[in-house]
mmCIF file of C-alpha atoms in Angstrom:
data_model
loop_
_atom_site.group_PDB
_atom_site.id
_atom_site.type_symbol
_atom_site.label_atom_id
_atom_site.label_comp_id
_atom_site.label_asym_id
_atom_site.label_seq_id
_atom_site.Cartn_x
_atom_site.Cartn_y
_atom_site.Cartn_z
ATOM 1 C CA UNK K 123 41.897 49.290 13.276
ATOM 2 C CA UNK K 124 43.519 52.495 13.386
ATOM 3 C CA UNK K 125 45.834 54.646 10.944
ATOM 4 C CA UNK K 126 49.012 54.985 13.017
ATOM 5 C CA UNK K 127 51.858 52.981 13.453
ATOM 6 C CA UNK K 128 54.109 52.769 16.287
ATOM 7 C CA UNK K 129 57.376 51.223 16.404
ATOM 8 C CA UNK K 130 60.305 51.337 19.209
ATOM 9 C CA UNK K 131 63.863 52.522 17.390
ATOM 10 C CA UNK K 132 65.868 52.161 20.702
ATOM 11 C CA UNK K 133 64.641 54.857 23.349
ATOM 12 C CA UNK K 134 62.734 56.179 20.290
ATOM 13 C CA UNK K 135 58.971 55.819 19.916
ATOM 14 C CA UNK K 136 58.419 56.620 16.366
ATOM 15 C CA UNK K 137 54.819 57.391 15.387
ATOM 16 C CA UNK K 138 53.723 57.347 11.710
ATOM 17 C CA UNK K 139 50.206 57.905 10.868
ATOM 18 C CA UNK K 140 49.256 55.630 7.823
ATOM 19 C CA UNK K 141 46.204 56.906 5.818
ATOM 20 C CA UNK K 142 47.999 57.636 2.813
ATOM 21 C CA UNK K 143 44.590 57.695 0.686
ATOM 22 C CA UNK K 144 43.099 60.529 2.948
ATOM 23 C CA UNK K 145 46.561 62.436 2.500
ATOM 24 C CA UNK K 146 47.424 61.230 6.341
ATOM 25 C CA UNK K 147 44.222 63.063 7.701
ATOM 26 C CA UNK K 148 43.065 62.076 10.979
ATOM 27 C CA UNK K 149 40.024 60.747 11.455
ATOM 28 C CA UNK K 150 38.501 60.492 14.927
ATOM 29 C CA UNK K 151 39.795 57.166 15.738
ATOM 30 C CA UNK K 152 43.574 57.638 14.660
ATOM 31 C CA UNK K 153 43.299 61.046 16.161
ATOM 32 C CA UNK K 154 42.613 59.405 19.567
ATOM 33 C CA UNK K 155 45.246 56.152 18.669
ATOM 34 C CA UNK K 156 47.624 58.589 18.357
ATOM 35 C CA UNK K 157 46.771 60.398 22.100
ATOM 36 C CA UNK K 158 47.041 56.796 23.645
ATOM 37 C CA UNK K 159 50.327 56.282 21.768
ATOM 38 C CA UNK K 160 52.200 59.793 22.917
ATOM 39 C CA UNK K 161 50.535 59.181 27.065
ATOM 40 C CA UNK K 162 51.846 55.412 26.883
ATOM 41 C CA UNK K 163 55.394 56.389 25.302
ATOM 42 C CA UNK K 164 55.188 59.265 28.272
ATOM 43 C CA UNK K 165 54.775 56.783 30.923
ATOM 44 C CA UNK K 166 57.467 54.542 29.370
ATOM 45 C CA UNK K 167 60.907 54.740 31.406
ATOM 46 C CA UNK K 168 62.822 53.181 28.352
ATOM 47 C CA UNK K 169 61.598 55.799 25.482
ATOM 48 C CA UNK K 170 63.590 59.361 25.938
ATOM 49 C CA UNK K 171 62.013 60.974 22.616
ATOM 50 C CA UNK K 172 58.780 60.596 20.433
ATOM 51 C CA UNK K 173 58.983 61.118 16.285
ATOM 52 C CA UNK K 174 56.136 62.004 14.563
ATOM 53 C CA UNK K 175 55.855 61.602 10.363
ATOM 54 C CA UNK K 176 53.359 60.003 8.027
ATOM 55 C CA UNK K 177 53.390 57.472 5.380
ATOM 56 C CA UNK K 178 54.691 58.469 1.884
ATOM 57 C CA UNK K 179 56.293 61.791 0.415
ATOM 58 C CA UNK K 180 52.354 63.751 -0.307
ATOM 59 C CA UNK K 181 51.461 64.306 3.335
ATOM 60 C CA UNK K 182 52.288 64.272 6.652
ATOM 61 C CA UNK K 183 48.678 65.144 7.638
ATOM 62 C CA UNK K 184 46.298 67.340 5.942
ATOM 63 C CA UNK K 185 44.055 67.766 9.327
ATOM 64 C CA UNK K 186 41.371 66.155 10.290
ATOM 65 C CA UNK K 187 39.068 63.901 7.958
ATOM 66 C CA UNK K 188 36.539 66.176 5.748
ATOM 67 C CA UNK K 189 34.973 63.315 4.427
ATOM 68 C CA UNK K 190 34.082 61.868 8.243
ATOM 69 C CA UNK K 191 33.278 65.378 9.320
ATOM 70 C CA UNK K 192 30.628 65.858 6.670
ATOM 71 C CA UNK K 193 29.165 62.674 8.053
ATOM 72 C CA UNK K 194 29.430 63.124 11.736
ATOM 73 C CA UNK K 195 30.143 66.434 12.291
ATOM 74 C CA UNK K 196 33.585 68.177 12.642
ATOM 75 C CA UNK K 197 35.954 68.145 15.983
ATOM 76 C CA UNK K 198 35.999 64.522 16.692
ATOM 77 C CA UNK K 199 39.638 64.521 16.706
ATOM 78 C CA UNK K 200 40.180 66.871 19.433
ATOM 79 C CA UNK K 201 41.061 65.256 22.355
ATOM 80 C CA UNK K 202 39.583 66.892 25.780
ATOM 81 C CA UNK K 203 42.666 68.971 27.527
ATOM 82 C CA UNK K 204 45.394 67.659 25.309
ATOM 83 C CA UNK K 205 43.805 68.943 21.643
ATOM 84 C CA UNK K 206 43.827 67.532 18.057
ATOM 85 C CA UNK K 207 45.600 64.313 17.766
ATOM 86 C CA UNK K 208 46.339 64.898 21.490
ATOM 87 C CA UNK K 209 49.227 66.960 20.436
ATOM 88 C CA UNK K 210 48.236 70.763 19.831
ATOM 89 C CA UNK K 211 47.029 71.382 23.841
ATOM 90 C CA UNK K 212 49.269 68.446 25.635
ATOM 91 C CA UNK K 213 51.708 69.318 27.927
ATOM 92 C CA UNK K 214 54.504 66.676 27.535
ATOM 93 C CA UNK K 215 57.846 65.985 29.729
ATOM 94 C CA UNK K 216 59.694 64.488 26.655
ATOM 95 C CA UNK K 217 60.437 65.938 23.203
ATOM 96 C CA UNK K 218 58.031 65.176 20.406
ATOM 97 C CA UNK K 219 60.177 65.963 16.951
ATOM 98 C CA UNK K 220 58.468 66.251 13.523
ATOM 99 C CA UNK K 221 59.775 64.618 10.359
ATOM 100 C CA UNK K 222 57.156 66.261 7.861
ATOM 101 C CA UNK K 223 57.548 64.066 4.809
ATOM 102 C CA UNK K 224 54.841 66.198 2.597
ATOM 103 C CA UNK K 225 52.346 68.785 2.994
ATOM 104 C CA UNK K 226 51.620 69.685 7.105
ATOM 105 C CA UNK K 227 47.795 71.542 6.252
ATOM 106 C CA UNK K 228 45.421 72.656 8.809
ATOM 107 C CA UNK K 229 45.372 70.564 11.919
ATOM 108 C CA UNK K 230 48.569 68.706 10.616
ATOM 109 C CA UNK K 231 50.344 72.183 10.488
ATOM 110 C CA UNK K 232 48.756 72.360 14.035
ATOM 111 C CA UNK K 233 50.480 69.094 15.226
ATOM 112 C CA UNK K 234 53.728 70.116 13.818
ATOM 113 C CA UNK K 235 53.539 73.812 15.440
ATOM 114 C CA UNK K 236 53.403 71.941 18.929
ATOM 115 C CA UNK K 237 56.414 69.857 18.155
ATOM 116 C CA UNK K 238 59.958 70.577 19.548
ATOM 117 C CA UNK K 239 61.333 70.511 16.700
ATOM 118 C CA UNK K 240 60.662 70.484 13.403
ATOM 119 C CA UNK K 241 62.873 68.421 10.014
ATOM 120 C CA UNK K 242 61.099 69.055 7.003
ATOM 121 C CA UNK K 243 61.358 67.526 3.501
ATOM 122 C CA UNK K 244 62.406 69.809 0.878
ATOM 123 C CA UNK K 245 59.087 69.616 -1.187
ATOM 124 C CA UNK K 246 56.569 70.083 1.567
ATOM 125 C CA UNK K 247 54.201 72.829 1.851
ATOM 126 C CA UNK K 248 52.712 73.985 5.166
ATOM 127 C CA UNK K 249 50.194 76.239 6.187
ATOM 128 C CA UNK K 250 46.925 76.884 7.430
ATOM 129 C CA UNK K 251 44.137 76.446 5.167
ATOM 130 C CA UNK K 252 40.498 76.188 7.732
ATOM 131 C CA UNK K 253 39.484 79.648 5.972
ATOM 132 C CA UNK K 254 39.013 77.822 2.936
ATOM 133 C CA UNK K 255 36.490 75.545 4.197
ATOM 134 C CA UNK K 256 34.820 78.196 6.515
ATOM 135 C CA UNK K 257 36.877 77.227 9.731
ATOM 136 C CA UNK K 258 39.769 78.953 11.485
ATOM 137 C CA UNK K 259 42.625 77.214 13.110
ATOM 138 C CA UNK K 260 41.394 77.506 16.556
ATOM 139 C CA UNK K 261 43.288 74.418 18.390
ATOM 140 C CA UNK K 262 46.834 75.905 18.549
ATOM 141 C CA UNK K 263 47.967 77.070 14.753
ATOM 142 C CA UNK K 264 47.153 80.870 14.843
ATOM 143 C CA UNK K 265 48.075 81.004 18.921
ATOM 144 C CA UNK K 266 51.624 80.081 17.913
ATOM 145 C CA UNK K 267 52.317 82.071 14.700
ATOM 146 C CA UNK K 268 51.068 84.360 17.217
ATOM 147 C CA UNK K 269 54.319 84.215 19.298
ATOM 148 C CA UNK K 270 56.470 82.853 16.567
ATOM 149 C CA UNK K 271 55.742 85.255 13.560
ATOM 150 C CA UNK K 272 55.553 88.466 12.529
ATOM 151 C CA UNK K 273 51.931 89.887 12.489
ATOM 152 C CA UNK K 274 52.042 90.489 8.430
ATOM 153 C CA UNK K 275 53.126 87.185 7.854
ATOM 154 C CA UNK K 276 51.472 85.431 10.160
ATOM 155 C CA UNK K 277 48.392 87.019 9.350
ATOM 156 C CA UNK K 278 48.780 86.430 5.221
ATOM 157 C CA UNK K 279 48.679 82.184 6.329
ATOM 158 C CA UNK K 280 45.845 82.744 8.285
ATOM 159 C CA UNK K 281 43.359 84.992 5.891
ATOM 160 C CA UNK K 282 44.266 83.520 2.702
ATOM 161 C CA UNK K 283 44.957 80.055 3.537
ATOM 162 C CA UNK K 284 47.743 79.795 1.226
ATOM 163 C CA UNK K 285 50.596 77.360 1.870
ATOM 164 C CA UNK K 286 54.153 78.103 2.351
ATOM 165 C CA UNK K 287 57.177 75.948 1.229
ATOM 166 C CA UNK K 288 59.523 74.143 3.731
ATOM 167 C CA UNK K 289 62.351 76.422 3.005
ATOM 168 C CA UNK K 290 60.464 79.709 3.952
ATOM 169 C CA UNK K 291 59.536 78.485 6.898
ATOM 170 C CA UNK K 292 62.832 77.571 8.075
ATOM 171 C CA UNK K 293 63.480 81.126 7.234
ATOM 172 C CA UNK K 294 60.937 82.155 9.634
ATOM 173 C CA UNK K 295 62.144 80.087 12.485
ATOM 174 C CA UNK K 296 59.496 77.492 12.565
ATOM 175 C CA UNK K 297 61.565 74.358 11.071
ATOM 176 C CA UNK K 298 64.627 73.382 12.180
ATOM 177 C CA UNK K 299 66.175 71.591 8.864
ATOM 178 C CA UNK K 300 65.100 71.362 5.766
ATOM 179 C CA UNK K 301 66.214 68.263 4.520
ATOM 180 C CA UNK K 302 66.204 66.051 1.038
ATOM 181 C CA UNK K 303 63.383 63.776 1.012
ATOM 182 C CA UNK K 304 64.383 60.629 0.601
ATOM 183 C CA UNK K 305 66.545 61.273 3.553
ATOM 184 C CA UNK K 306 64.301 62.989 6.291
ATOM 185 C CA UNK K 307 63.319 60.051 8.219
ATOM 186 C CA UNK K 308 67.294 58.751 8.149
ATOM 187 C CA UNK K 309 68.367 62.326 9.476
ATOM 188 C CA UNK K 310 65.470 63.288 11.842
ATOM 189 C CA UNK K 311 66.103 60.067 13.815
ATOM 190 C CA UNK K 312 70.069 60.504 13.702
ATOM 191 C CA UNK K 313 69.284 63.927 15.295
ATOM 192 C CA UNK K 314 67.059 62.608 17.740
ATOM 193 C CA UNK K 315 69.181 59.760 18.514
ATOM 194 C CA UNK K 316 72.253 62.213 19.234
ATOM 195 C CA UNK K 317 70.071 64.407 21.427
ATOM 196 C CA UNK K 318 68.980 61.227 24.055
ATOM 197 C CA UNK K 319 72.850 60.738 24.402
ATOM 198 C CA UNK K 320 72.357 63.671 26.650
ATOM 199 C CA UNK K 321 71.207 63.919 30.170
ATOM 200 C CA UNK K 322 67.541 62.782 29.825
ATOM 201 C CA UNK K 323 66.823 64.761 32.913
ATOM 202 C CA UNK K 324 68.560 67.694 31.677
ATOM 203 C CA UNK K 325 66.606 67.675 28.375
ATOM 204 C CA UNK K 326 63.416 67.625 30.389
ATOM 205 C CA UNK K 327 64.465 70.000 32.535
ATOM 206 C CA UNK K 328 65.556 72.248 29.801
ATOM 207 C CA UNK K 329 62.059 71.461 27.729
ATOM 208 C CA UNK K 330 60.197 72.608 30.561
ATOM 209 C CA UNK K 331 62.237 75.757 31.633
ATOM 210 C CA UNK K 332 61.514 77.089 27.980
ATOM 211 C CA UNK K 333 57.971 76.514 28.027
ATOM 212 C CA UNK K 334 57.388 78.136 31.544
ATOM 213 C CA UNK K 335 60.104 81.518 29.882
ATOM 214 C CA UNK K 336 57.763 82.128 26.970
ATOM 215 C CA UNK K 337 54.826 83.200 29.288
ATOM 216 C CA UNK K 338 56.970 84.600 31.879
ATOM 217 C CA UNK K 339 58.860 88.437 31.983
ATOM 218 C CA UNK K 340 62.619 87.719 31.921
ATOM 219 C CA UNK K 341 62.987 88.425 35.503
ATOM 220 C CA UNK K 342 60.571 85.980 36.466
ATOM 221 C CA UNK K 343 62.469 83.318 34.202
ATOM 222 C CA UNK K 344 65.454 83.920 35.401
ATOM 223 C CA UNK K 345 64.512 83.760 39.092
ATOM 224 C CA UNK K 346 63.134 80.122 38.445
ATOM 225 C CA UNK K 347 66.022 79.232 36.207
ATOM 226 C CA UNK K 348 68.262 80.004 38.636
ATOM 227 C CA UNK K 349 66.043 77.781 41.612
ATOM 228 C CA UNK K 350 66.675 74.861 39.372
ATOM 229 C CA UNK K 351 69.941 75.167 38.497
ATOM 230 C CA UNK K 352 71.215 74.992 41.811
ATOM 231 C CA UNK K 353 69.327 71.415 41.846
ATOM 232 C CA UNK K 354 71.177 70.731 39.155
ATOM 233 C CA UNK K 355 74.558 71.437 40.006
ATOM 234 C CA UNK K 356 74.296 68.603 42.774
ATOM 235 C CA UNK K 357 72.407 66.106 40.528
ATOM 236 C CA UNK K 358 73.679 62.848 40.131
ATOM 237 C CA UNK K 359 73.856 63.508 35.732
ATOM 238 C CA UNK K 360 75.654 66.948 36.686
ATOM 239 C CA UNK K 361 78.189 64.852 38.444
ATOM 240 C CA UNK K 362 78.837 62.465 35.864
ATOM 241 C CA UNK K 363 78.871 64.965 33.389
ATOM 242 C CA UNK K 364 81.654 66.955 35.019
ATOM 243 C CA UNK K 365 83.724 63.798 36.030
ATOM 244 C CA UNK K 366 83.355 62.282 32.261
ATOM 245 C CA UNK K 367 84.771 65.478 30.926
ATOM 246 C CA UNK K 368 87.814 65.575 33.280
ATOM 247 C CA UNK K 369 88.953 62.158 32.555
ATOM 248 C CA UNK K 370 88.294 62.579 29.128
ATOM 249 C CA UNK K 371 85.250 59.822 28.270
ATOM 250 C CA UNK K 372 81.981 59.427 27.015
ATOM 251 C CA UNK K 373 79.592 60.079 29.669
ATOM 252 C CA UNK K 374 77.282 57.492 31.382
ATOM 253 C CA UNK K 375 74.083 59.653 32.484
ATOM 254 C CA UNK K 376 71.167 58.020 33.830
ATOM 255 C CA UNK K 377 67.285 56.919 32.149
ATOM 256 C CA UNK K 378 65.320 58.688 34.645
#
């Protein structure tokens, strides 16, 4: 028995870890439920998108379980090569989107900071808070404010541990919509929804291209942006795409 759910909305795999008494922290076996439940969804032909929120309006996860790392010692939840909850180190074809219904702390700030994008309830606090219980956000959290934040402020969540509300970090770029929360779930899977209307191989393909530009020089992006566009052009979606715009329809891409 495990504290995640998973349920299919259409070509949506939506994830919601249930441990409402521990705030949504993950213990070592939900951590690794919710690994399985990302690589299976992955490997699924008929799910384009993954959605990732907890149970109630307190937390969407406060990290990983204190109370079962004071018994069997802390990092149980990191998964080998993919990280904690299997989300922070993973490398993923399809988008993972965040609906953080209540505090994201610690690891659970980590999870959301690997997400694609990020809808946030209007109440919820986020931030890093491992210095306060002698630890440092080692599995992904600082290496991303790192590339997403300036160093002051970035620095402030790390050393202090102090959280930040939703709305300030939609200022800073790392939310996408800060939303009212008794409608986040509602408007996070609308989005998401919308989005796999799209070419699912051209949402890949544009998922991928962005990860590979951040650690690349522009040149170097652009020279392998420019390999696999010309792939593009002669796909089969790139096609239907152009023809469904001529004629003036909806159009009909492919699940693959």
């Amino acid at each position: 028995m495990t504290g995640l759910k998973v349920e299919c909305r259409g070509a949506i795999c939506l994830l919601t870890i249930d441990r409402e008494a521990a705030r949504n922290a993950l213990d070592a076996a939900t951590s690794h439920a919710l690994d399985a439940a990302i690589t299976a969804a992955e490997a699924d032909p008929e799910i384009g998108a993954m959605v990732l929120t907890g149970v109630g309006d307190r937390a969407f996860c406060a990290g990983m379980d204190i109370k079962e790392a004071a018994e069997i010692g802390a990092g149980h939840g990191l998964v080998p090569g993919r990280g904690f909850g299997g989300v922070t180190e993973r490398k993923r074809s399809k988008p993972l989107v965040a609906a953080i219904n209540g505090a994201a702390v610690a690891g659970g700030f980590e999870i959301m900071m690997a997400c694609d994008m990020v809808f946030a309830a209007d109440h919820a606090l986020m931030g890093l808070s491992e210095v306060k219980r002698g630890l440092f956000a080692f599995a992904g959290g600082i290496q991303r404010l790192a590339h997403q934040v300036p160093r002051a402020t970035a620095l402030a969540m790390i050393m202090t541990g102090e959280l930040l509300p939703a709305r300030r970090l939609y200022e800073l770029g790392i939310v996408t919509e800060v939303v009212p929360g008794p409608a986040l779930l509602e408007r996070t899977l609308a989005v998401t929804d919308a989005m796999l209307g799209n070419s699912w191989q051209a949402i890949r393909n544009g998922l991928e291209l962005y990860e590979l530009a951040c650690g690349m020089d522009i040149d170097r992006a652009l020279a392998v942006g420019n390999a696999w566009g010309k792939a593009t052009l002669s796909s089969a979606d790139s096609r239907e795409g152009v023809t469904a715009y001529a004629l003036k329809r909806e159009a009909r891409f492919t699940r693959d």
